[in-house]
Amino acid sequence: MINIAKPLIGDEEKQAVLEVLDSGILAQGPRVKAFEEAFASMCGVKHAIATTSGTTALHTALLAHGIGAGDEVITSPFTFIASSNSVLYVGARPIFIDIDPETFNINPQFIEAAIKPNTKAIMPVHLFGLSCDMQPILEIAEKHNLVIIEDACQSHGAVYNRRKVGSFGTGTFSLYPTKNMTSAEGGMITTNDDKLAESCRVIRQHGMRRRYYHDELGFNFRMTDVHAAIGLAQLKKLGGFNQKRRENASYLSTHLRGVVTPYIPEGSEHVFHQYTIRVPGGKRDGLMAHLQEKGVGSGVYYPVPIHQQTYYMNELGYKQSLPEAERAANEVLSLPVHPDLSLADLETIVRVVNEYTQA
Ligand SMILES: Cc1ncc(COP(=O)(O)O)c(C=O)c1O
């Protein structure tokens, strides 16, 4: 079976974990600090704050920006549920706008019409490893005095106009095992704002600035040194992993037939967290079944846009129609692109897809 995802854990990660276990400091300690510094440097920002997951990174970032009950956050309906659920956790309401059919990311053209007096933030989600079109988003945010919270959970190291994602607003990353780099579970917040960084650190640690003095409500969202040790070792490999993902994607795009291959806008460096094709004509599920039968893993990210999820419709009253997000949910299929694929694997993927689409 060629798996759709595969975490690549080597001797460096294993050795680093053993060192932590021998060190006597297992919870948040010097490895977390070192990991935060290295991650901030990778993104080209002043601060990185480690958390337990991408979800808690988003939750913390929203709280640190003071977003709460009565506020609205404009975001994508075509993403993992954690993006918009994090908005619900703080008591605010996600406002969904449709996506650009070529990039699968929010279409900046729809943002201004969605802005209301209680809109506080835009949450662009850099889906599948590709940055959103940030220039118009930055301009709109500036004009309307809105915060940008980037969901970069799928886009470690992705570049837009020579800048890394996570450096345009407050960045949030996931370090889940299927991501471009992992700490087993974990998350990271990135920012250039000293005060915001401090606020994130306080929220992460039960609202505590001085030991056992709690001025605000916080959480235990601390990363452990064990996870940070894995993350640090992985971060050193991120550039190589991303390069291999790009090469694999390039091979697939050159050889696949009868499907729409990923679009890479000028000025963007895609890091291919997912290699996501469109299979038009109602053939997506058939192709997926064929791939499964021939030993090639694939995945549908995502089969239901968030505004059509049962909880959002029945409990939260979402009723809108977002045709491009809905069409994408019916047509997308992600194929293996992870760095451990061999040339033989890539040839197999191409052969199996083409024999179905060309039949
Ligand atoms: C776009 C997006 N946002 C948020 C998350 C949440 O990250 P985590 O699973 O680490 O909580 C993920 C992870 O799957 C994601 O893909």
mmCIF file of C-alpha atoms and ligand atoms in Angstrom:
data_model
loop_
_atom_site.group_PDB
_atom_site.id
_atom_site.type_symbol
_atom_site.label_atom_id
_atom_site.label_comp_id
_atom_site.label_asym_id
_atom_site.label_seq_id
_atom_site.Cartn_x
_atom_site.Cartn_y
_atom_site.Cartn_z
ATOM 1 C CA MET A 1 0.000 0.000 0.000
ATOM 2 C CA ILE A 2 1.273 3.480 -0.812
ATOM 3 C CA ASN A 3 0.082 5.533 2.128
ATOM 4 C CA ILE A 4 -1.424 8.987 1.742
ATOM 5 C CA ALA A 5 0.766 10.268 4.611
ATOM 6 C CA LYS A 6 3.790 9.051 6.507
ATOM 7 C CA PRO A 7 5.625 10.704 9.412
ATOM 8 C CA LEU A 8 9.389 10.415 8.874
ATOM 9 C CA ILE A 9 11.033 9.834 12.232
ATOM 10 C CA GLY A 10 14.782 9.174 12.203
ATOM 11 C CA ASP A 11 17.567 8.543 14.691
ATOM 12 C CA GLU A 12 17.837 12.304 15.411
ATOM 13 C CA GLU A 13 14.279 12.435 16.802
ATOM 14 C CA LYS A 14 14.754 9.203 18.780
ATOM 15 C CA GLN A 15 18.047 10.373 20.279
ATOM 16 C CA ALA A 16 16.601 13.772 21.144
ATOM 17 C CA VAL A 17 13.660 12.183 22.984
ATOM 18 C CA LEU A 18 15.975 9.894 24.956
ATOM 19 C CA GLU A 19 18.053 12.908 25.994
ATOM 20 C CA VAL A 20 14.938 14.634 27.327
ATOM 21 C CA LEU A 21 13.869 11.527 29.194
ATOM 22 C CA ASP A 22 17.325 11.346 30.801
ATOM 23 C CA SER A 23 17.399 15.070 31.581
ATOM 24 C CA GLY A 24 14.759 15.029 34.293
ATOM 25 C CA ILE A 25 12.888 17.948 32.675
ATOM 26 C CA LEU A 26 9.920 16.423 30.878
ATOM 27 C CA ALA A 27 7.338 19.220 30.853
ATOM 28 C CA GLN A 28 7.804 22.633 29.223
ATOM 29 C CA GLY A 29 11.472 23.541 29.599
ATOM 30 C CA PRO A 30 14.626 24.422 27.637
ATOM 31 C CA ARG A 31 13.741 22.335 24.547
ATOM 32 C CA VAL A 32 10.446 24.179 24.155
ATOM 33 C CA LYS A 33 12.297 27.489 24.333
ATOM 34 C CA ALA A 34 14.874 26.340 21.768
ATOM 35 C CA PHE A 35 12.125 25.016 19.493
ATOM 36 C CA GLU A 36 10.220 28.307 19.720
ATOM 37 C CA GLU A 37 13.330 30.306 18.812
ATOM 38 C CA ALA A 38 14.163 28.081 15.863
ATOM 39 C CA PHE A 39 10.559 28.133 14.609
ATOM 40 C CA ALA A 40 10.349 31.930 14.862
ATOM 41 C CA SER A 41 13.551 32.159 12.853
ATOM 42 C CA MET A 42 12.193 29.786 10.164
ATOM 43 C CA CYS A 43 9.107 32.035 9.774
ATOM 44 C CA GLY A 44 11.095 35.264 9.937
ATOM 45 C CA VAL A 45 9.245 36.598 13.000
ATOM 46 C CA LYS A 46 10.276 37.735 16.494
ATOM 47 C CA HIS A 47 8.267 35.302 18.585
ATOM 48 C CA ALA A 48 6.933 31.773 18.482
ATOM 49 C CA ILE A 49 4.837 30.292 21.275
ATOM 50 C CA ALA A 50 4.468 26.519 21.443
ATOM 51 C CA THR A 51 1.146 24.922 22.386
ATOM 52 C CA THR A 52 -0.360 21.451 22.563
ATOM 53 C CA SER A 53 -1.942 21.487 19.083
ATOM 54 C CA GLY A 54 -2.896 23.605 16.098
ATOM 55 C CA THR A 55 -6.363 23.875 17.591
ATOM 56 C CA THR A 56 -5.065 25.301 20.874
ATOM 57 C CA ALA A 57 -2.739 27.620 18.932
ATOM 58 C CA LEU A 58 -5.797 29.048 17.117
ATOM 59 C CA HIS A 59 -7.818 29.208 20.340
ATOM 60 C CA THR A 60 -5.001 31.008 22.183
ATOM 61 C CA ALA A 61 -4.372 33.453 19.317
ATOM 62 C CA LEU A 62 -8.065 34.419 19.177
ATOM 63 C CA LEU A 63 -8.180 34.942 22.947
ATOM 64 C CA ALA A 64 -4.957 36.949 22.925
ATOM 65 C CA HIS A 65 -6.508 39.279 20.338
ATOM 66 C CA GLY A 66 -9.472 39.783 22.663
ATOM 67 C CA ILE A 67 -11.940 38.183 20.250
ATOM 68 C CA GLY A 68 -15.049 36.924 22.038
ATOM 69 C CA ALA A 69 -18.825 36.947 22.317
ATOM 70 C CA GLY A 70 -20.555 39.132 19.731
ATOM 71 C CA ASP A 71 -17.521 39.299 17.429
ATOM 72 C CA GLU A 72 -17.275 37.886 13.924
ATOM 73 C CA VAL A 73 -14.315 36.315 12.143
ATOM 74 C CA ILE A 74 -14.261 35.942 8.347
ATOM 75 C CA THR A 75 -12.823 32.610 7.250
ATOM 76 C CA SER A 76 -12.960 29.690 4.833
ATOM 77 C CA PRO A 77 -15.717 27.092 4.682
ATOM 78 C CA PHE A 78 -13.324 24.687 2.941
ATOM 79 C CA THR A 79 -10.907 23.602 5.645
ATOM 80 C CA PHE A 80 -10.563 21.296 8.623
ATOM 81 C CA ILE A 81 -13.238 21.959 11.239
ATOM 82 C CA ALA A 82 -10.675 23.220 13.799
ATOM 83 C CA SER A 83 -10.288 26.517 11.913
ATOM 84 C CA SER A 84 -13.836 27.666 12.569
ATOM 85 C CA ASN A 85 -14.420 25.658 15.751
ATOM 86 C CA SER A 86 -11.686 27.726 17.392
ATOM 87 C CA VAL A 87 -13.821 30.811 16.668
ATOM 88 C CA LEU A 88 -16.768 29.107 18.379
ATOM 89 C CA TYR A 89 -14.631 28.260 21.442
ATOM 90 C CA VAL A 90 -14.134 31.964 22.192
ATOM 91 C CA GLY A 91 -17.849 32.686 21.716
ATOM 92 C CA ALA A 92 -17.471 34.481 18.375
ATOM 93 C CA ARG A 93 -19.133 33.607 15.049
ATOM 94 C CA PRO A 94 -17.309 32.370 11.947
ATOM 95 C CA ILE A 95 -18.471 34.077 8.751
ATOM 96 C CA PHE A 96 -17.798 31.945 5.713
ATOM 97 C CA ILE A 97 -16.952 33.353 2.296
ATOM 98 C CA ASP A 98 -16.497 31.308 -0.861
ATOM 99 C CA ILE A 99 -13.177 30.027 -2.149
ATOM 100 C CA ASP A 100 -11.152 30.603 -5.283
ATOM 101 C CA PRO A 101 -11.687 27.449 -7.384
ATOM 102 C CA GLU A 102 -8.069 27.421 -8.553
ATOM 103 C CA THR A 103 -6.319 27.671 -5.181
ATOM 104 C CA PHE A 104 -9.026 26.298 -2.816
ATOM 105 C CA ASN A 105 -8.250 29.276 -0.530
ATOM 106 C CA ILE A 106 -10.659 32.108 0.369
ATOM 107 C CA ASN A 107 -11.357 34.470 -2.488
ATOM 108 C CA PRO A 108 -10.349 37.952 -1.226
ATOM 109 C CA GLN A 109 -12.989 39.498 -3.534
ATOM 110 C CA PHE A 110 -15.712 38.377 -1.130
ATOM 111 C CA ILE A 111 -14.194 39.743 2.074
ATOM 112 C CA GLU A 112 -15.381 43.343 2.051
ATOM 113 C CA ALA A 113 -19.039 42.435 1.504
ATOM 114 C CA ALA A 114 -18.844 40.217 4.611
ATOM 115 C CA ILE A 115 -17.480 42.930 6.912
ATOM 116 C CA LYS A 116 -19.911 44.255 9.547
ATOM 117 C CA PRO A 117 -19.441 46.570 12.546
ATOM 118 C CA ASN A 118 -18.705 43.564 14.793
ATOM 119 C CA THR A 119 -16.157 41.953 12.447
ATOM 120 C CA LYS A 120 -12.860 41.699 14.330
ATOM 121 C CA ALA A 121 -10.634 39.435 12.291
ATOM 122 C CA ILE A 122 -9.929 37.679 9.029
ATOM 123 C CA MET A 123 -8.674 34.123 9.346
ATOM 124 C CA PRO A 124 -7.099 33.102 6.042
ATOM 125 C CA VAL A 125 -6.440 29.353 5.921
ATOM 126 C CA HIS A 126 -3.405 28.429 3.805
ATOM 127 C CA LEU A 127 -4.853 25.139 2.635
ATOM 128 C CA PHE A 128 -2.891 22.123 1.354
ATOM 129 C CA GLY A 129 0.458 23.981 1.613
ATOM 130 C CA LEU A 130 -0.398 27.036 -0.484
ATOM 131 C CA SER A 131 -0.523 30.569 0.886
ATOM 132 C CA CYS A 132 -3.706 32.591 0.496
ATOM 133 C CA ASP A 133 -3.489 35.650 -1.750
ATOM 134 C CA MET A 134 -2.247 37.841 1.108
ATOM 135 C CA GLN A 135 -1.751 41.223 -0.585
ATOM 136 C CA PRO A 136 -5.476 42.081 -0.935
ATOM 137 C CA ILE A 137 -6.160 40.533 2.477
ATOM 138 C CA LEU A 138 -3.513 42.762 4.090
ATOM 139 C CA GLU A 139 -4.967 45.834 2.366
ATOM 140 C CA ILE A 140 -8.550 45.068 3.432
ATOM 141 C CA ALA A 141 -7.460 44.321 7.017
ATOM 142 C CA GLU A 142 -5.588 47.609 7.202
ATOM 143 C CA LYS A 143 -8.461 49.602 5.688
ATOM 144 C CA HIS A 144 -11.053 48.158 8.097
ATOM 145 C CA ASN A 145 -8.757 47.831 11.100
ATOM 146 C CA LEU A 146 -9.096 44.052 11.293
ATOM 147 C CA VAL A 147 -6.733 41.547 12.841
ATOM 148 C CA ILE A 148 -5.307 38.753 10.648
ATOM 149 C CA ILE A 149 -5.010 35.333 12.247
ATOM 150 C CA GLU A 150 -3.423 32.980 9.742
ATOM 151 C CA ASP A 151 -4.307 29.320 9.925
ATOM 152 C CA ALA A 152 -1.005 28.003 8.591
ATOM 153 C CA CYS A 153 -1.574 24.545 10.094
ATOM 154 C CA GLN A 154 -0.952 22.931 6.690
ATOM 155 C CA SER A 155 1.719 25.253 5.362
ATOM 156 C CA HIS A 156 5.008 25.179 7.289
ATOM 157 C CA GLY A 157 7.577 27.035 5.225
ATOM 158 C CA ALA A 158 5.209 28.119 2.426
ATOM 159 C CA VAL A 159 6.150 31.434 0.804
ATOM 160 C CA TYR A 160 4.066 34.287 -0.637
ATOM 161 C CA ASN A 161 5.971 37.093 -2.358
ATOM 162 C CA ARG A 162 9.217 36.171 -0.588
ATOM 163 C CA ARG A 163 7.589 36.088 2.871
ATOM 164 C CA LYS A 164 6.842 32.986 4.894
ATOM 165 C CA VAL A 165 3.278 32.283 5.963
ATOM 166 C CA GLY A 166 2.786 33.003 9.639
ATOM 167 C CA SER A 167 4.562 36.354 9.243
ATOM 168 C CA PHE A 168 1.637 38.336 7.772
ATOM 169 C CA GLY A 169 -0.506 38.413 10.896
ATOM 170 C CA THR A 170 -0.625 36.157 13.912
ATOM 171 C CA GLY A 171 0.345 32.731 12.583
ATOM 172 C CA THR A 172 -0.856 29.372 13.848
ATOM 173 C CA PHE A 173 0.611 25.973 12.983
ATOM 174 C CA SER A 174 -0.209 22.336 13.702
ATOM 175 C CA LEU A 175 2.487 19.764 14.389
ATOM 176 C CA TYR A 176 0.263 16.713 14.001
ATOM 177 C CA PRO A 177 2.046 13.618 12.575
ATOM 178 C CA THR A 178 0.697 13.933 9.022
ATOM 179 C CA LYS A 179 1.846 17.555 8.686
ATOM 180 C CA ASN A 180 4.986 18.662 6.792
ATOM 181 C CA MET A 181 6.800 18.466 10.135
ATOM 182 C CA THR A 182 5.638 17.034 13.443
ATOM 183 C CA SER A 183 6.191 16.992 17.187
ATOM 184 C CA ALA A 184 3.721 14.046 17.530
ATOM 185 C CA GLU A 185 1.030 16.483 18.700
ATOM 186 C CA GLY A 186 1.740 20.170 19.050
ATOM 187 C CA GLY A 187 1.103 23.662 17.798
ATOM 188 C CA MET A 188 2.876 26.963 17.343
ATOM 189 C CA ILE A 189 1.827 30.618 17.295
ATOM 190 C CA THR A 190 4.001 33.178 15.490
ATOM 191 C CA THR A 191 4.005 36.956 15.860
ATOM 192 C CA ASN A 192 6.144 40.072 15.695
ATOM 193 C CA ASP A 193 4.082 41.720 18.445
ATOM 194 C CA ASP A 194 5.789 41.603 21.874
ATOM 195 C CA LYS A 195 2.568 42.192 23.835
ATOM 196 C CA LEU A 196 0.595 39.615 21.920
ATOM 197 C CA ALA A 197 3.364 37.041 22.430
ATOM 198 C CA GLU A 198 3.329 37.714 26.163
ATOM 199 C CA SER A 199 -0.451 37.388 26.250
ATOM 200 C CA CYS A 200 -0.286 34.022 24.438
ATOM 201 C CA ARG A 201 2.284 32.773 26.967
ATOM 202 C CA VAL A 202 0.047 33.806 29.859
ATOM 203 C CA ILE A 203 -3.078 32.180 28.366
ATOM 204 C CA ARG A 204 -1.085 28.986 27.732
ATOM 205 C CA GLN A 205 -0.139 28.841 31.415
ATOM 206 C CA HIS A 206 -3.444 29.239 33.307
ATOM 207 C CA GLY A 207 -3.449 33.036 33.092
ATOM 208 C CA MET A 208 -0.382 33.152 35.334
ATOM 209 C CA ARG A 209 2.227 35.925 35.153
ATOM 210 C CA ARG A 210 3.582 35.375 38.674
ATOM 211 C CA ARG A 211 3.647 31.877 40.102
ATOM 212 C CA TYR A 212 0.198 31.031 41.497
ATOM 213 C CA TYR A 213 -1.205 34.512 40.888
ATOM 214 C CA HIS A 214 -3.937 34.342 38.257
ATOM 215 C CA ASP A 215 -5.144 37.638 36.820
ATOM 216 C CA GLU A 216 -7.124 36.147 33.940
ATOM 217 C CA LEU A 217 -8.628 32.876 32.763
ATOM 218 C CA GLY A 218 -6.107 30.650 31.029
ATOM 219 C CA PHE A 219 -5.560 27.011 30.134
ATOM 220 C CA ASN A 220 -2.918 24.332 30.263
ATOM 221 C CA PHE A 221 -1.856 24.455 26.608
ATOM 222 C CA ARG A 222 1.847 23.864 27.330
ATOM 223 C CA MET A 223 3.989 21.751 25.016
ATOM 224 C CA THR A 224 6.285 19.217 26.714
ATOM 225 C CA ASP A 225 10.044 19.081 26.200
ATOM 226 C CA VAL A 226 9.596 15.565 24.802
ATOM 227 C CA HIS A 227 7.432 16.931 21.985
ATOM 228 C CA ALA A 228 9.688 19.947 21.475
ATOM 229 C CA ALA A 229 12.716 17.662 21.073
ATOM 230 C CA ILE A 230 10.969 15.844 18.213
ATOM 231 C CA GLY A 231 9.854 19.174 16.733
ATOM 232 C CA LEU A 232 13.361 20.641 16.826
ATOM 233 C CA ALA A 233 14.830 17.635 15.024
ATOM 234 C CA GLN A 234 12.020 17.786 12.444
ATOM 235 C CA LEU A 235 12.403 21.529 11.893
ATOM 236 C CA LYS A 236 15.997 20.938 10.758
ATOM 237 C CA LYS A 237 14.633 18.616 8.070
ATOM 238 C CA LEU A 238 11.684 20.794 6.988
ATOM 239 C CA GLY A 239 13.467 22.410 4.029
ATOM 240 C CA GLY A 240 14.485 19.006 2.640
ATOM 241 C CA PHE A 241 11.040 17.518 3.257
ATOM 242 C CA ASN A 242 9.348 20.419 1.464
ATOM 243 C CA GLN A 243 11.764 20.206 -1.458
ATOM 244 C CA LYS A 244 10.997 16.505 -1.875
ATOM 245 C CA ARG A 245 7.247 17.206 -1.686
ATOM 246 C CA ARG A 246 7.632 19.805 -4.444
ATOM 247 C CA GLU A 247 9.594 17.388 -6.628
ATOM 248 C CA ASN A 248 6.991 14.671 -6.120
ATOM 249 C CA ALA A 249 4.209 17.142 -6.959
ATOM 250 C CA SER A 250 6.040 18.243 -10.070
ATOM 251 C CA TYR A 251 6.375 14.627 -11.244
ATOM 252 C CA LEU A 252 2.677 13.987 -10.670
ATOM 253 C CA SER A 253 1.595 17.201 -12.414
ATOM 254 C CA THR A 254 3.750 16.362 -15.429
ATOM 255 C CA HIS A 255 2.388 12.846 -15.870
ATOM 256 C CA LEU A 256 -1.224 12.761 -14.648
ATOM 257 C CA ARG A 257 -3.946 12.834 -17.318
ATOM 258 C CA GLY A 258 -7.680 13.575 -17.223
ATOM 259 C CA VAL A 259 -7.656 15.436 -13.895
ATOM 260 C CA VAL A 260 -7.050 19.051 -12.855
ATOM 261 C CA THR A 261 -3.640 19.265 -11.163
ATOM 262 C CA PRO A 262 -2.749 21.850 -8.454
ATOM 263 C CA TYR A 263 -2.305 25.464 -9.456
ATOM 264 C CA ILE A 264 0.733 27.393 -8.197
ATOM 265 C CA PRO A 265 0.267 31.184 -8.438
ATOM 266 C CA GLU A 266 3.199 33.375 -9.436
ATOM 267 C CA GLY A 267 5.233 34.381 -6.367
ATOM 268 C CA SER A 268 4.055 31.431 -4.271
ATOM 269 C CA GLU A 269 6.125 28.510 -3.027
ATOM 270 C CA HIS A 270 3.703 25.654 -2.450
ATOM 271 C CA VAL A 271 4.825 23.118 0.161
ATOM 272 C CA PHE A 272 2.285 20.460 -0.858
ATOM 273 C CA HIS A 273 0.988 19.327 2.487
ATOM 274 C CA GLN A 274 -1.564 17.698 0.200
ATOM 275 C CA TYR A 275 -1.364 17.109 -3.528
ATOM 276 C CA THR A 276 -4.996 17.759 -4.374
ATOM 277 C CA ILE A 277 -6.480 17.171 -7.797
ATOM 278 C CA ARG A 278 -9.978 17.812 -9.086
ATOM 279 C CA VAL A 279 -11.789 14.942 -10.691
ATOM 280 C CA PRO A 280 -14.713 16.449 -12.586
ATOM 281 C CA GLY A 281 -17.704 14.662 -14.062
ATOM 282 C CA GLY A 282 -18.740 12.767 -10.937
ATOM 283 C CA LYS A 283 -15.797 10.364 -11.270
ATOM 284 C CA ARG A 284 -14.024 11.238 -7.990
ATOM 285 C CA ASP A 285 -15.428 8.458 -5.811
ATOM 286 C CA GLY A 286 -14.886 5.897 -8.557
ATOM 287 C CA LEU A 287 -11.253 6.919 -8.905
ATOM 288 C CA MET A 288 -10.791 6.729 -5.148
ATOM 289 C CA ALA A 289 -12.198 3.187 -5.063
ATOM 290 C CA HIS A 290 -9.965 2.192 -8.002
ATOM 291 C CA LEU A 291 -6.880 3.591 -6.235
ATOM 292 C CA GLN A 292 -7.792 1.703 -3.063
ATOM 293 C CA GLU A 293 -8.195 -1.539 -4.996
ATOM 294 C CA LYS A 294 -4.753 -1.059 -6.587
ATOM 295 C CA GLY A 295 -3.020 -0.276 -3.288
ATOM 296 C CA VAL A 296 -2.753 3.509 -3.568
ATOM 297 C CA GLY A 297 -4.009 5.526 -0.605
ATOM 298 C CA SER A 298 -5.911 8.755 -1.239
ATOM 299 C CA GLY A 299 -8.111 11.096 0.775
ATOM 300 C CA VAL A 300 -10.966 13.558 0.396
ATOM 301 C CA TYR A 301 -10.101 16.775 2.192
ATOM 302 C CA TYR A 302 -12.858 17.782 2.738
ATOM 303 C CA PRO A 303 -16.104 16.013 1.811
ATOM 304 C CA VAL A 304 -18.420 18.520 3.557
ATOM 305 C CA PRO A 305 -17.778 22.274 3.670
ATOM 306 C CA ILE A 306 -18.140 23.645 7.184
ATOM 307 C CA HIS A 307 -21.305 25.672 6.547
ATOM 308 C CA GLN A 308 -22.980 22.372 5.604
ATOM 309 C CA GLN A 309 -21.778 20.361 8.601
ATOM 310 C CA THR A 310 -24.734 19.094 10.650
ATOM 311 C CA TYR A 311 -23.709 20.933 13.806
ATOM 312 C CA TYR A 312 -23.286 24.211 11.963
ATOM 313 C CA MET A 313 -26.629 23.897 10.151
ATOM 314 C CA ASN A 314 -28.785 22.461 12.916
ATOM 315 C CA GLU A 315 -27.328 24.100 16.004
ATOM 316 C CA LEU A 316 -25.850 27.317 14.645
ATOM 317 C CA GLY A 317 -28.340 28.051 11.868
ATOM 318 C CA TYR A 318 -25.981 28.292 8.862
ATOM 319 C CA LYS A 319 -28.025 28.229 5.659
ATOM 320 C CA GLN A 320 -25.889 29.932 3.020
ATOM 321 C CA SER A 321 -24.853 28.585 -0.345
ATOM 322 C CA LEU A 322 -21.146 28.771 -1.264
ATOM 323 C CA PRO A 323 -21.008 27.122 -4.681
ATOM 324 C CA GLU A 324 -17.241 26.853 -5.174
ATOM 325 C CA ALA A 325 -16.651 25.319 -1.741
ATOM 326 C CA GLU A 326 -19.503 22.891 -2.388
ATOM 327 C CA ARG A 327 -18.196 21.962 -5.847
ATOM 328 C CA ALA A 328 -14.684 21.444 -4.451
ATOM 329 C CA ALA A 329 -16.045 19.118 -1.758
ATOM 330 C CA ASN A 330 -17.503 16.926 -4.526
ATOM 331 C CA GLU A 331 -14.466 16.959 -6.816
ATOM 332 C CA VAL A 332 -11.253 17.008 -4.759
ATOM 333 C CA LEU A 333 -9.009 14.032 -4.197
ATOM 334 C CA SER A 334 -5.608 14.121 -2.504
ATOM 335 C CA LEU A 335 -2.935 11.715 -3.699
ATOM 336 C CA PRO A 336 0.242 10.666 -1.838
ATOM 337 C CA VAL A 337 3.006 13.306 -2.078
ATOM 338 C CA HIS A 338 4.967 12.704 1.141
ATOM 339 C CA PRO A 339 8.780 12.817 1.064
ATOM 340 C CA ASP A 340 9.234 9.058 1.425
ATOM 341 C CA LEU A 341 7.730 8.189 -1.968
ATOM 342 C CA SER A 342 10.103 6.409 -4.361
ATOM 343 C CA LEU A 343 10.132 6.917 -8.126
ATOM 344 C CA ALA A 344 8.452 3.508 -8.409
ATOM 345 C CA ASP A 345 5.683 4.736 -6.054
ATOM 346 C CA LEU A 346 5.183 7.868 -8.168
ATOM 347 C CA GLU A 347 5.056 5.772 -11.356
ATOM 348 C CA THR A 348 2.458 3.511 -9.758
ATOM 349 C CA ILE A 349 0.285 6.451 -8.679
ATOM 350 C CA VAL A 350 0.400 7.923 -12.184
ATOM 351 C CA ARG A 351 -0.294 4.591 -13.893
ATOM 352 C CA VAL A 352 -3.249 3.775 -11.636
ATOM 353 C CA VAL A 353 -4.840 7.234 -11.983
ATOM 354 C CA ASN A 354 -4.333 7.380 -15.750
ATOM 355 C CA GLU A 355 -5.685 3.878 -16.407
ATOM 356 C CA TYR A 356 -8.929 5.018 -14.727
ATOM 357 C CA THR A 357 -9.245 8.464 -16.271
ATOM 358 C CA GLN A 358 -8.189 7.331 -19.767
ATOM 359 C CA ALA A 359 -10.375 4.198 -19.796
HETATM 360 C C1 LIG B 1 -6.266 23.817 8.440
HETATM 361 C C2 LIG B 1 -6.137 23.238 9.829
HETATM 362 N N1 LIG B 1 -6.438 24.009 10.877
HETATM 363 C C3 LIG B 1 -6.302 23.555 12.139
HETATM 364 C C4 LIG B 1 -5.867 22.274 12.410
HETATM 365 C C5 LIG B 1 -5.798 21.807 13.823
HETATM 366 O O1 LIG B 1 -4.552 21.301 14.181
HETATM 367 P P1 LIG B 1 -4.416 20.154 15.277
HETATM 368 O O2 LIG B 1 -4.927 18.877 14.691
HETATM 369 O O3 LIG B 1 -2.955 20.106 15.571
HETATM 370 O O4 LIG B 1 -5.217 20.577 16.458
HETATM 371 C C6 LIG B 1 -5.529 21.436 11.345
HETATM 372 C C7 LIG B 1 -5.026 20.085 11.597
HETATM 373 O O5 LIG B 1 -5.416 19.090 11.160
HETATM 374 C C8 LIG B 1 -5.692 21.931 10.013
HETATM 375 O O6 LIG B 1 -5.412 21.148 8.968
#
